[in-house]
XYZ file of C-alpha atoms in Angstrom:
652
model
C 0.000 0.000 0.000
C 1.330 3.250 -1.113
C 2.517 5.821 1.577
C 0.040 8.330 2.282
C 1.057 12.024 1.248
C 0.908 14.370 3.796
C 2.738 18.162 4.467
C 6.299 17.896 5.391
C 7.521 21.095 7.498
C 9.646 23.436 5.659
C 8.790 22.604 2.469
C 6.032 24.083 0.510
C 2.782 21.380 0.526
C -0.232 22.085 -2.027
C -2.964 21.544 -1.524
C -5.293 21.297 -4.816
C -8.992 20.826 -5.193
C -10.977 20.390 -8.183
C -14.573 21.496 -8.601
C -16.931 18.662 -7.376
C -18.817 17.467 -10.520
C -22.728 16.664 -10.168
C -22.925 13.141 -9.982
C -25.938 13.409 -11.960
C -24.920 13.280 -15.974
C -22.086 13.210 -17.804
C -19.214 15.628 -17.825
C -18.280 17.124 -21.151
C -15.095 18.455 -22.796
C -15.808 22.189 -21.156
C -16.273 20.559 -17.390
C -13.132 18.533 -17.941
C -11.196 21.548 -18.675
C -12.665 23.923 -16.835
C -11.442 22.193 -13.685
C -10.509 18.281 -13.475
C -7.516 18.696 -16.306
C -6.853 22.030 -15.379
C -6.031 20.859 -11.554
C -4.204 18.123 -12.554
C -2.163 19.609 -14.594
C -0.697 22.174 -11.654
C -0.993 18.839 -9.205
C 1.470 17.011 -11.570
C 4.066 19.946 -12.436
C 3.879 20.599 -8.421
C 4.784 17.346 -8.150
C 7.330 17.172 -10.717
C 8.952 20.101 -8.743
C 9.261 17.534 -5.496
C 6.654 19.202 -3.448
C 4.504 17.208 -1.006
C 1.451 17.850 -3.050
C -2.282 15.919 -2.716
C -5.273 16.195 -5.324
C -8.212 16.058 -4.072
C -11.865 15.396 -6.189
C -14.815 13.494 -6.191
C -18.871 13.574 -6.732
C -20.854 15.889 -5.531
C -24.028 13.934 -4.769
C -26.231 15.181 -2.427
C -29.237 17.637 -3.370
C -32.142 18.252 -5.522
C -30.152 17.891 -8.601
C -29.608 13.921 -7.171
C -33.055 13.695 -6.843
C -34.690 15.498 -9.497
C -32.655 12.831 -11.807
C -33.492 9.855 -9.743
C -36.909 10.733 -10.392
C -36.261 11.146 -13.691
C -34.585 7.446 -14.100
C -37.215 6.340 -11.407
C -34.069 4.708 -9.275
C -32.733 5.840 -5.694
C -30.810 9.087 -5.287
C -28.704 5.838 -4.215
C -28.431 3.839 -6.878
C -28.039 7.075 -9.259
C -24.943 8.055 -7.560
C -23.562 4.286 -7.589
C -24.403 4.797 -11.596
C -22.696 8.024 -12.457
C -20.024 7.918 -9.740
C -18.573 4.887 -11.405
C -19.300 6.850 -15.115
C -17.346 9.748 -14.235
C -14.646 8.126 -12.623
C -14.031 5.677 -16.148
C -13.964 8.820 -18.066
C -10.879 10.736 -16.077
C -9.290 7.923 -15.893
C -9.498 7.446 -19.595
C -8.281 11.202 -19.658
C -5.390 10.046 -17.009
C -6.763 12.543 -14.820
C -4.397 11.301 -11.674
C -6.421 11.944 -8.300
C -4.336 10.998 -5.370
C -8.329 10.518 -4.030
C -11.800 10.393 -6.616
C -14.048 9.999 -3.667
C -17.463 11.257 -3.180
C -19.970 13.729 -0.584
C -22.313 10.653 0.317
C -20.394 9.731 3.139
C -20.130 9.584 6.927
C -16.981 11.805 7.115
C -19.220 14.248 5.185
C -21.994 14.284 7.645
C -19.590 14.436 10.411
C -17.649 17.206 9.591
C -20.609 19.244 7.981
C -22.473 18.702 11.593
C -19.498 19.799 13.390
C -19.064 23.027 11.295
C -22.690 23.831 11.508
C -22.951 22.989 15.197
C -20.048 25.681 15.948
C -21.452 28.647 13.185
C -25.183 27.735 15.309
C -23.176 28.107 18.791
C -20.652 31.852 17.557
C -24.184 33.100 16.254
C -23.342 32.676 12.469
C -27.098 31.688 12.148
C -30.641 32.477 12.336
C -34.060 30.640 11.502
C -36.468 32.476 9.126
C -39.946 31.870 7.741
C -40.339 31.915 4.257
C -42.563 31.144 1.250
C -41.472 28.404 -0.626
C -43.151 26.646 -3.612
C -45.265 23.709 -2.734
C -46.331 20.723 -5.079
C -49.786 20.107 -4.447
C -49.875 17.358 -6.390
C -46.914 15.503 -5.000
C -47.798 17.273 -1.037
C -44.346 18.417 -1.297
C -42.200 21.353 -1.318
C -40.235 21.731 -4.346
C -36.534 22.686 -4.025
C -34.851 24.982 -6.312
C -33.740 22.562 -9.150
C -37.375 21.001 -8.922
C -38.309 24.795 -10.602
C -38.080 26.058 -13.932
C -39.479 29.392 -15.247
C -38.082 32.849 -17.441
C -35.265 34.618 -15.399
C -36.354 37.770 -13.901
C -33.008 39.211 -14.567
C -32.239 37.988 -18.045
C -35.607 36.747 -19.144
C -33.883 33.491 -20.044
C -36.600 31.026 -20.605
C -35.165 28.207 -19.024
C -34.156 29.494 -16.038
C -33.563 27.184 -13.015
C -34.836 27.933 -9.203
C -30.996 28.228 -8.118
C -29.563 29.535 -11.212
C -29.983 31.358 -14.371
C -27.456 29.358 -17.121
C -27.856 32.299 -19.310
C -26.781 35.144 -17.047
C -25.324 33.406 -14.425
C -27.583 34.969 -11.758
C -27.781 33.375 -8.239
C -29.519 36.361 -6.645
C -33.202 35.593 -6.658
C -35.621 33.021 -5.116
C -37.385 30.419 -7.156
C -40.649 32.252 -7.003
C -39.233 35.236 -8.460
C -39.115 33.226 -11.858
C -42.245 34.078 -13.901
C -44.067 31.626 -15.098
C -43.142 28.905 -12.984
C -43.661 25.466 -13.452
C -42.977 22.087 -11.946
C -39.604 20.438 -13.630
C -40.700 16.555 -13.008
C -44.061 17.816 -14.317
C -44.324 20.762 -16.155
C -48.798 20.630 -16.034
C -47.976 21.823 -12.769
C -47.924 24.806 -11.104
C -46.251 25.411 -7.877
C -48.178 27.518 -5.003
C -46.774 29.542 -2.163
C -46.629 27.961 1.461
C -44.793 29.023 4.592
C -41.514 27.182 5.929
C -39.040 27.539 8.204
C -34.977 27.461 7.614
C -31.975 28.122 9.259
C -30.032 30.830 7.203
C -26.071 31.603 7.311
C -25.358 34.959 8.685
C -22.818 35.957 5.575
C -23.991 39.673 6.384
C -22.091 39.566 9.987
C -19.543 37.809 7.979
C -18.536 40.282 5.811
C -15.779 42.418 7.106
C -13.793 39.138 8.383
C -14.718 37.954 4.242
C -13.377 41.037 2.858
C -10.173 41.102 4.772
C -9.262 37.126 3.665
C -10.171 38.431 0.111
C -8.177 41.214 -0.104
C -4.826 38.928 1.474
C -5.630 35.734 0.247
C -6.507 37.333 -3.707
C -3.026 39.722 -3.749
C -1.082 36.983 -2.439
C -2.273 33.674 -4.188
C -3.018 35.915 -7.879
C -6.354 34.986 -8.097
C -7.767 34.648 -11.524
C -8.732 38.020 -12.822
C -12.868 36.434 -13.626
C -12.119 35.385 -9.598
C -11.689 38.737 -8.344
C -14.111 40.487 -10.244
C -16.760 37.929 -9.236
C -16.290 38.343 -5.705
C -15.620 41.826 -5.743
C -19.281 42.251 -7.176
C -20.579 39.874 -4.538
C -19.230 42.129 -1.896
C -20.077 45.576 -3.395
C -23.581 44.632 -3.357
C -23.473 43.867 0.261
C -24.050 39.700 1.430
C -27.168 38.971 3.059
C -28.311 35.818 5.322
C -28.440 32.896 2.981
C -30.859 29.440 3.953
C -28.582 26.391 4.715
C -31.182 23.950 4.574
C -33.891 22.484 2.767
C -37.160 20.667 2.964
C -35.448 17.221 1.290
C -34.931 13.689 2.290
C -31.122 13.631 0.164
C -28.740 14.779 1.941
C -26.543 15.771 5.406
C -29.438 15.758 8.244
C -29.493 19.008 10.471
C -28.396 18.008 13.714
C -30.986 18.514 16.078
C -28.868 18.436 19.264
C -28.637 22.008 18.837
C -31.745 23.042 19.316
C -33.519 23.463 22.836
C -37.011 23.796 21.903
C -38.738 20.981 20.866
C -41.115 22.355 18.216
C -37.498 22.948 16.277
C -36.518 19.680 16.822
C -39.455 18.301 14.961
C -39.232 20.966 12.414
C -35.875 20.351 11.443
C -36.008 16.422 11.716
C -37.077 16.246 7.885
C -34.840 18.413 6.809
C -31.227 18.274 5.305
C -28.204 20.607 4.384
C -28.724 23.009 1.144
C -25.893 21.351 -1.103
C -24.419 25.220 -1.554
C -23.420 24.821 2.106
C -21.781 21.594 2.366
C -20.446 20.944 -1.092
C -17.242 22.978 -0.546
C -17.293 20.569 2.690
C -16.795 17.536 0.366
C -12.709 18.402 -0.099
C -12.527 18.138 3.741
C -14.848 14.922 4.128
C -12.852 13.474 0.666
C -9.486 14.209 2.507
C -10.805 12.299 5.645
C -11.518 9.137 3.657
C -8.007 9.325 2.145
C -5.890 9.814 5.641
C -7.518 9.816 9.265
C -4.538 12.894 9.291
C -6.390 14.968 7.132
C -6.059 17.793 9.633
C -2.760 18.142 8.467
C -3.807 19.677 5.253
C -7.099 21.506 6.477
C -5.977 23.208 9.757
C -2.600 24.224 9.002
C -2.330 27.637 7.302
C 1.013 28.095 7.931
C 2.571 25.274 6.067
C -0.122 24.393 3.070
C -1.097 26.234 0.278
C -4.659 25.228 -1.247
C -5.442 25.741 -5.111
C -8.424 24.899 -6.232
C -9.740 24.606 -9.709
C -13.488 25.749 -10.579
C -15.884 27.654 -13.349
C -16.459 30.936 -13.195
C -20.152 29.846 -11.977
C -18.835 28.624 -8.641
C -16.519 31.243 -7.495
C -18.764 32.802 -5.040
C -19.040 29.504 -3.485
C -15.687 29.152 -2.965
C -14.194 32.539 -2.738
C -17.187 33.786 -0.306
C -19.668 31.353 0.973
C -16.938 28.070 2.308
C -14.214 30.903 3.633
C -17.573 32.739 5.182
C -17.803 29.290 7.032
C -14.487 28.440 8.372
C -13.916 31.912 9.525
C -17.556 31.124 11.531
C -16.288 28.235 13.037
C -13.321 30.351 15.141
C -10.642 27.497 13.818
C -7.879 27.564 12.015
C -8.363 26.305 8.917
C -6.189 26.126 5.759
C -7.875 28.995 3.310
C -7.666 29.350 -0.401
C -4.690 30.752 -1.757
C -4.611 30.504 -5.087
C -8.171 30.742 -6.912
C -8.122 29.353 -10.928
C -11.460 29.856 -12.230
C -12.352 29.389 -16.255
C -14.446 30.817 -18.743
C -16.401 28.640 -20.853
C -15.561 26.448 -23.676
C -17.824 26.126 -26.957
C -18.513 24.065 -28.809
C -18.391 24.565 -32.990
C -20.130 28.143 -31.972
C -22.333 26.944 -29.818
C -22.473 25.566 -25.987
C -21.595 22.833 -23.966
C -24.490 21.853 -22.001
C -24.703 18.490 -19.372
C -28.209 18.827 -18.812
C -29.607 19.285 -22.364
C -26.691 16.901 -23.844
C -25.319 19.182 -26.348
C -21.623 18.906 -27.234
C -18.907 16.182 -26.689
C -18.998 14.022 -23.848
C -16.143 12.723 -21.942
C -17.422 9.008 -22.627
C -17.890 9.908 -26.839
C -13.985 11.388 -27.042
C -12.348 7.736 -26.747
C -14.876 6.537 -29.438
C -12.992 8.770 -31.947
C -9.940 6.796 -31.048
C -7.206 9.438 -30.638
C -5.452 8.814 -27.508
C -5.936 11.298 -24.584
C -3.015 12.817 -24.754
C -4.177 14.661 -27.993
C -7.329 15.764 -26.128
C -5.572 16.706 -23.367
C -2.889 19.294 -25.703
C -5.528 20.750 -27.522
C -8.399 21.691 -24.139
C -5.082 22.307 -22.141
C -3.705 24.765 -25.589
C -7.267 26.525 -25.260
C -8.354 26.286 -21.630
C -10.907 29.414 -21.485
C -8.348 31.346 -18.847
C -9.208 34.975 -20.016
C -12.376 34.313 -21.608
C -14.630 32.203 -23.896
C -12.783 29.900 -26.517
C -14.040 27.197 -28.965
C -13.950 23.468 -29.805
C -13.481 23.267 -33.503
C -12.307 20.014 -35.069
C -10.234 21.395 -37.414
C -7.612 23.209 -34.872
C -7.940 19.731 -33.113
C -6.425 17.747 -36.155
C -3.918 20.875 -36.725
C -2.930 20.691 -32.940
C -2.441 16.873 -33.485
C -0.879 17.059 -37.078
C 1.659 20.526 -37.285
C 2.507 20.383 -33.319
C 2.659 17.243 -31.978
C 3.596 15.229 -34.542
C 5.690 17.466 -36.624
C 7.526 19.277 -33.718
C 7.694 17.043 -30.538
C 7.186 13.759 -31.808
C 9.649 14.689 -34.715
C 12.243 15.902 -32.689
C 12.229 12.433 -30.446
C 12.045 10.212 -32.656
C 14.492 11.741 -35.239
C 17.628 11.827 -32.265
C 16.106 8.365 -29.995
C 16.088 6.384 -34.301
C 19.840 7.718 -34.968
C 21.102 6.674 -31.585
C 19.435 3.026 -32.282
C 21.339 2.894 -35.895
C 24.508 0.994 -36.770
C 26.609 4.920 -35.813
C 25.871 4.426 -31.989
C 24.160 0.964 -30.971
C 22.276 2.734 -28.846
C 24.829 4.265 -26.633
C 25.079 7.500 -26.111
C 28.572 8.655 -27.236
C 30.831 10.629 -25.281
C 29.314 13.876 -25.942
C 32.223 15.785 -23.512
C 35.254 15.609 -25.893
C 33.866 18.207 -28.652
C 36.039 21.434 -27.551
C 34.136 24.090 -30.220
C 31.370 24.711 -27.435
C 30.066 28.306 -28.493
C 27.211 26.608 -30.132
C 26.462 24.575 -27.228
C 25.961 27.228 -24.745
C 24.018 29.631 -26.631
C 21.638 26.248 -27.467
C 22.020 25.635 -23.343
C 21.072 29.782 -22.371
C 18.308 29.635 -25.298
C 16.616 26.356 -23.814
C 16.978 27.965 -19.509
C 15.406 31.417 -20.862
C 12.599 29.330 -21.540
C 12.642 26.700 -18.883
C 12.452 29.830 -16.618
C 9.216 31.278 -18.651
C 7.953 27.379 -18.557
C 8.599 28.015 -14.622
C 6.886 31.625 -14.208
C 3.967 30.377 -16.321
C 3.395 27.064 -14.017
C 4.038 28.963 -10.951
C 0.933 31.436 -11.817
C -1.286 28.950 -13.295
C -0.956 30.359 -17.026
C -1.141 26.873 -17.610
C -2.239 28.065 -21.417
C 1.139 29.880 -21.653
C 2.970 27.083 -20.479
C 1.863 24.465 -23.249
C 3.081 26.894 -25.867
C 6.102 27.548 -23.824
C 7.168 23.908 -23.316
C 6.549 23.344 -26.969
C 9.004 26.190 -27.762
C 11.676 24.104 -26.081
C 10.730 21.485 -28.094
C 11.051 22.903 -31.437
C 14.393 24.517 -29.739
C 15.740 21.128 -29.972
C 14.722 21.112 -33.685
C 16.444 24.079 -34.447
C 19.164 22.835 -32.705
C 19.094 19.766 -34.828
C 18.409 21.890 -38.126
C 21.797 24.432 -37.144
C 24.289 21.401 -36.746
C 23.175 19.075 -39.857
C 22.180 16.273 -37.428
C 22.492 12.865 -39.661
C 24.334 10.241 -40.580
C 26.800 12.580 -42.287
C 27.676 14.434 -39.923
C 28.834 11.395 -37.563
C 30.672 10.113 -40.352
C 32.934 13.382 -41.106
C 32.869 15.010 -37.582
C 32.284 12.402 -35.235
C 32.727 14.754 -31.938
C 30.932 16.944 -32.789
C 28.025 14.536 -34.212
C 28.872 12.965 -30.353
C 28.254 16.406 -28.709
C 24.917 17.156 -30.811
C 23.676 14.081 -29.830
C 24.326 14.151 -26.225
C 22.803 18.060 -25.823
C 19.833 16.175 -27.875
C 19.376 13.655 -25.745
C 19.636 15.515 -22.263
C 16.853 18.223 -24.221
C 14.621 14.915 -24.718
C 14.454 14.368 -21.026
C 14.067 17.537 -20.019
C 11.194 17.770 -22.570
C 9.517 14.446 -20.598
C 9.891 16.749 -18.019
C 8.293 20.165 -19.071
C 5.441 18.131 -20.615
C 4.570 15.272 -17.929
C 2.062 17.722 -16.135
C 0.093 17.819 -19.425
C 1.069 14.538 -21.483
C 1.769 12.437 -18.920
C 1.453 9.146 -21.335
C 3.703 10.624 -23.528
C 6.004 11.483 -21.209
C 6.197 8.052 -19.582
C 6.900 6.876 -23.253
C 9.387 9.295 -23.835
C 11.395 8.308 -20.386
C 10.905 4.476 -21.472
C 12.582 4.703 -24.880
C 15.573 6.521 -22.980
C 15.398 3.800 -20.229
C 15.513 7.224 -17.823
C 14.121 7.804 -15.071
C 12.102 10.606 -14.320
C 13.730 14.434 -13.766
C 12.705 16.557 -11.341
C 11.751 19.796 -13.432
C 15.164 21.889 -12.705
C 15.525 25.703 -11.959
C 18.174 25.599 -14.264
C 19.198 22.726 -17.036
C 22.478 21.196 -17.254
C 22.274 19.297 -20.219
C 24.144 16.142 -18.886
C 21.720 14.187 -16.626
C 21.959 11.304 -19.030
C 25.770 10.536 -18.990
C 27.930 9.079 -22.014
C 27.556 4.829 -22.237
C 23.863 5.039 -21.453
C 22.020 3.012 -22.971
C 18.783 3.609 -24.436
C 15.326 1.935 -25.503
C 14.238 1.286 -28.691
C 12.217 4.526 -31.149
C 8.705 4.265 -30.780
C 6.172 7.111 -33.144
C 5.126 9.117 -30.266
C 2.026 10.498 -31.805
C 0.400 9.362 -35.601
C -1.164 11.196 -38.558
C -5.002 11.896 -38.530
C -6.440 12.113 -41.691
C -8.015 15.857 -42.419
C -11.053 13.802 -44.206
C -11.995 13.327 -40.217
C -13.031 16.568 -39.539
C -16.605 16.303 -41.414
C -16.899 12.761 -40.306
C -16.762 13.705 -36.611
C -18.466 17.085 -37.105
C -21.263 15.624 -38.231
C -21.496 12.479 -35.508
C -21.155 14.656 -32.398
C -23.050 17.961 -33.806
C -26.580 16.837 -31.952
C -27.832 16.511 -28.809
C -27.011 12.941 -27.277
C -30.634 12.045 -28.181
C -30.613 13.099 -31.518
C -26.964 11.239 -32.226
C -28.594 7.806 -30.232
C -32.316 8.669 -32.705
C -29.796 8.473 -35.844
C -27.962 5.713 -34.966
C -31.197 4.132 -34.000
C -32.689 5.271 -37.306
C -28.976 4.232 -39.383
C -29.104 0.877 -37.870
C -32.549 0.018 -38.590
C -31.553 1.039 -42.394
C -28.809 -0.951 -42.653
C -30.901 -3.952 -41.163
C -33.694 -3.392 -43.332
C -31.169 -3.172 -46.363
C -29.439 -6.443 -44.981
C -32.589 -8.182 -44.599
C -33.806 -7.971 -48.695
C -30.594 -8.603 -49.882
C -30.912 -11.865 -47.294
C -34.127 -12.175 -49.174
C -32.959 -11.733 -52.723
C -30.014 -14.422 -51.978
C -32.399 -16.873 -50.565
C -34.543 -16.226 -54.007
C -31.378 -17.313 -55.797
C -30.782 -20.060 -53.483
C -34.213 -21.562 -54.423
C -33.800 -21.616 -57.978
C -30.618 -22.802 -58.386
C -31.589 -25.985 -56.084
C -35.162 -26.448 -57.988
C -35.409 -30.133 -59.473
C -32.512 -31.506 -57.113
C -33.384 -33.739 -54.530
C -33.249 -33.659 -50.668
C -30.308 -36.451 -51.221
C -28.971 -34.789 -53.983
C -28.595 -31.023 -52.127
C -27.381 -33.289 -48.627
C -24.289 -34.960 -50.776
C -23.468 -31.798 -52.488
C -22.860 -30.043 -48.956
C -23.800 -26.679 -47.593
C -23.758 -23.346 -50.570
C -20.477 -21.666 -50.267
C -21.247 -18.839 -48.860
C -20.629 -16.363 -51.862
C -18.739 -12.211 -51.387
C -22.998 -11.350 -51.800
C -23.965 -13.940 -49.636
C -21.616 -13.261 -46.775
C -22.362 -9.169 -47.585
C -25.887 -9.827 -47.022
C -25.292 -11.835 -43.702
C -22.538 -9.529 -42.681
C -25.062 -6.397 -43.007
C -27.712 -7.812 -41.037
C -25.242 -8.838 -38.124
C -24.256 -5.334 -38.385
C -27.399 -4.435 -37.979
C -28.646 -6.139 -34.676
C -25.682 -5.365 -33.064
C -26.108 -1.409 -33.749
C -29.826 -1.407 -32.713
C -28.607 -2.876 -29.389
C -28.803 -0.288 -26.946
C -26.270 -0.662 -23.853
C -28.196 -1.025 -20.652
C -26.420 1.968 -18.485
């Protein structure tokens, strides 16, 4: 069993988080970069910098949105969660996403520690019951939660407005009966009525001075991102207000009713449960718990961690107001956000991602294209949305593939790892210290550390976008570098020290390159470190150029990355341009086509069949043997296999 990571003093220990995805669909390619990828990208070049460094994520799976789908799927919130837990967890790992912990809110450490945190904001006076209208579901004698209500956006006049949220305008600041036209979302006939009910709120407004002050330090220090600040800012100018913690569901954290004294709260708070805004941000804590009982070491100790976490711009005010509002409540001392990386959105072909109408790629569809993730990875990673909206287009995604990563890193690699393998070098490296003409050299070694150190001040601010293009500039560095000294066969032959010193800068620039790029290509990167039988180097402040000494041997070339065809663009524009149901009505409609078509041309065989056995006998037709099975025969029964197995639908 693995050691467990945990802060070591005097060093620096990061802490990263990653937004908690709804258990309840699928993510797509603007969730996954928005805040899984993202994350683990800074969790693996903080770890290739030796720092004690833990990445925490999981499902977020308490809430109406749990049970609004359940109902939907008529299953448990339960046995949902058990579903699309497992779902999302197949798709980052197909994306290599490496969690030190994919855990999920559904837990007893969650109920625990959201109790305890509760239990000391109820006893410093951080809350306060209230009475308010809420809409009711005569129908189902329930009240409806936020999510259960849909209606047109009083701010934006968004049709499709949810009770919580506005996905147009982003606003959070209204109640669901402020929507107009309301209606029931599990059944739409249905319109919800006013009743009274009481909650326990949040006091953020007695909050907000002790709010502003970790803002203003925690946002200078830790360079929050610029969407981040100007989020929060607004939050603040327009003053917080009391906020309701809980809700009238049956999904989720109970409220703790040893709090209360009176017992006409005790049995109005025994049906109720935490509002998922409160304890969501919770989740990293209670996920950290199931990973090491010594979790404290990462939560309550300011001084020595550093916590980054990942999120879209839709949940900053969660995390930058709302979770720091309640650990400042609790009079503990907690580890606080430091560094703050929140996205804009990614598009999709000029239009939008979304999970809950299905429209876009899907984590699960991108491994059905068959381009490994590493690809996928560059080219979200080479547009992550950090300043502001960007777009999925297939065509950059072939170019990405085609001019970058084939032509420039995987070119460079395999051209030096090939000519060490040949008949010049046996794959050995050659002593690359007897060349004495080493102007060259050093201005190829001061060109590659000017941009290690960019890679470096990119990384350490979370330009993660700049440092892609940056640690492909080293890359094609090397190709220069190749280009300048007429790296071949030739060369070795006429000026063999030389030859021996370009190869040995070449090879020292590979590994640093495995280096520079593990955080985002870590597949690549483990390929790259295989074919030089290396191990793995710590990303250095500055590079030497001879961590792999003369007489090591090497691995055999392998093609890093392969051609895809430019035809491919149409093809997969027009298979993932629908919604979900539209691609599955398609492929329905396709498959029952080609099934159809299979079926007549079975039927026009068997016509042939007939004829050309007319006047034999049974004997006859029994010594002659089975009909071969002709190219139209074997079409025809190939087609209609074809077609049962496409109109099979998977059962998940």
């Amino acid at each position: 069993m693995p050691e467990k990571i945990l802060p070591r003093k005097g060093e620096r220990n990061i802490l990263i988080t990653s937004a908690l995805p709804y258990v309840n669909n699928v993510p797509h390619l603007g969730n996954i970069i928005g805040s899984v990828l993202s994350a683990d990208v800074c969790s693996r070049y903080h770890k290739a910098r030796n720092r004690p460094t833990l990445f925490i994520c999981g499902t977020d799976e308490y809430g109406t949105a749990t049970e609004t789908k359940a109902l939907e799927e008529g299953v448990s919130p339960r046995e949902l969660c058990d579903k699309y837990a497992k779902v999302h967890a197949e798709i980052y790992e197909w994306f290599n996403i490496g969690f030190d912990i994919f855990g999920r809110t559904s837990t007893p450490q969650q109920e625990v520690i959201t109790q305890d945190i509760f239990r000391k904001l109820y006893k410093n006076g951080y809350t306060i019951q209230r009475t308010s209208r809420q809409p009711y579901c005569e129908k189902h004698q329930a009240f409806l939660a936020d999510r259960y209500i849909e209606g047109t956006c009083p701010k934006c006049g968004y049709e499709d407005a949810r009770g919580d949220q506005c996905d147009k305008c982003g606003s959070v600041d209204y109640e669901p009966l402020d929507l107009k036209d309301a209606r029931c979302k599990v059944d739409p006939e249905v319109r919800p009525v006013a009743r009274d009910t009481k909650h326990i709120h949040l006091c953020l407004d007695k909050l907000q001075p002790s709010i502003e002050e970790f803002v203003k330090r925690s946002a200078d220090k830790g360079g929050w991102s610029r969407n981040g600040r100007i989020i929060t800012e607004s939050w603040l100018k327009q003053g917080l207000r009391d906020r309701g913690i809980t809700r009238d569901l049956k999904w989720g954290v109970p409220v703790p009713l040893d709090v209360f004294t009176s017992e006409e709260d005790k049995e109005v708070y025994k049906s109720k449960v935490f509002y998922v805004w409160f304890d969501a941000c919770i989740g990293y804590v209670s996920i950290t718990h199931c990973y090491t009982d010594d979790w404290e070491k990462w939560w309550k100790d300011p001084e020595n961690v550093e916590l980054y976490q990942f999120i879209g711009k839709d949940n900053v005010p969660f995390h930058s107001v709302i979770f720091p509002g309640c650990q400042i409540g609790t009079k503990e001392n907690w580890t606080q956000l430091h560094h703050l990386s929140s996205t804009e959105y990614l598009n999709y072909e000029n239009g939008k991602f979304s999970k809950s109408r299905g429209v876009g790629v899907f984590g699960n569809n991108a491994k059905d294209t068959g381009v490994p993730p590493d690809v996928w990875r560059y080219y979200l990673l080479k547009n992550r949305p950090e300043t502001g909206d960007t777009q999925f287009e297939w065509k950059f995604f072939i170019e990405n593939n085609n001019s970058e990563l084939l032509n420039k890193l995987g070119n460079f690699v395999n051209r030096v790892i090939k000519l060490v393998n040949s008949k010049i070098y046996n794959s050995v490296i050659p002593d690359y210290t007897k060349y004495t003409d080493s102007e060259i050299f050093s201005k190829a070694k001061e060109e590659v550390n000017t941009l290690l150190k960019q890679y470096i001040e990119d990384m350490e601010t979370v330009n993660l976008r700049a440092g892609i293009v940056t640690a492909m500039l080293i890359a094609q560095a090397g190709n220069n570098f190749l280009q300048s000294n007429g790296f071949d066969n030739k060369l070795a032959a006429n000026e063999p020290e030389k030859a021996a010193a370009v190869t040995g800068i070449a090879i020292n620039l590979i590994l640093l390159c495995a280096s520079v790029f593990a955080p985002y290509l870590p597949a690549t990167s483990q390929s790259i470190l295989d074919q030089l039988q290396s191990p793995f180097l710590f990303i250095p402040d500055v590079w030497t150029a001879d961590d792999i000494k003369p007489g090591h041997t090497i691995g055999r070339a392998k093609y890093l990355f392969s051609l895809i065809d430019p035809k491919k663009e149409d093809e997969w524009r027009a298979l993932f341009g629908g919604t979900q149901a539209e691609r599955l009505k398609k492929e329905e409609e396709a498959a029952k086509a080609a099934a159809k078509k299979a079926a007549a041309k079975a039927k026009k065989v068997e016509k042939k069949t007939k004829k050309s056995t007319e006047g034999k006998s049974v004997e006859a037709t029994a010594v002659d043997g089975a009909l071969p099975i002709s190219d139209e025969n074997k079409e025809a029964v190939d087609s209609v296999t074809d077609g049962v197995q496409q109109v099979t639908l998977p059962t998940s």
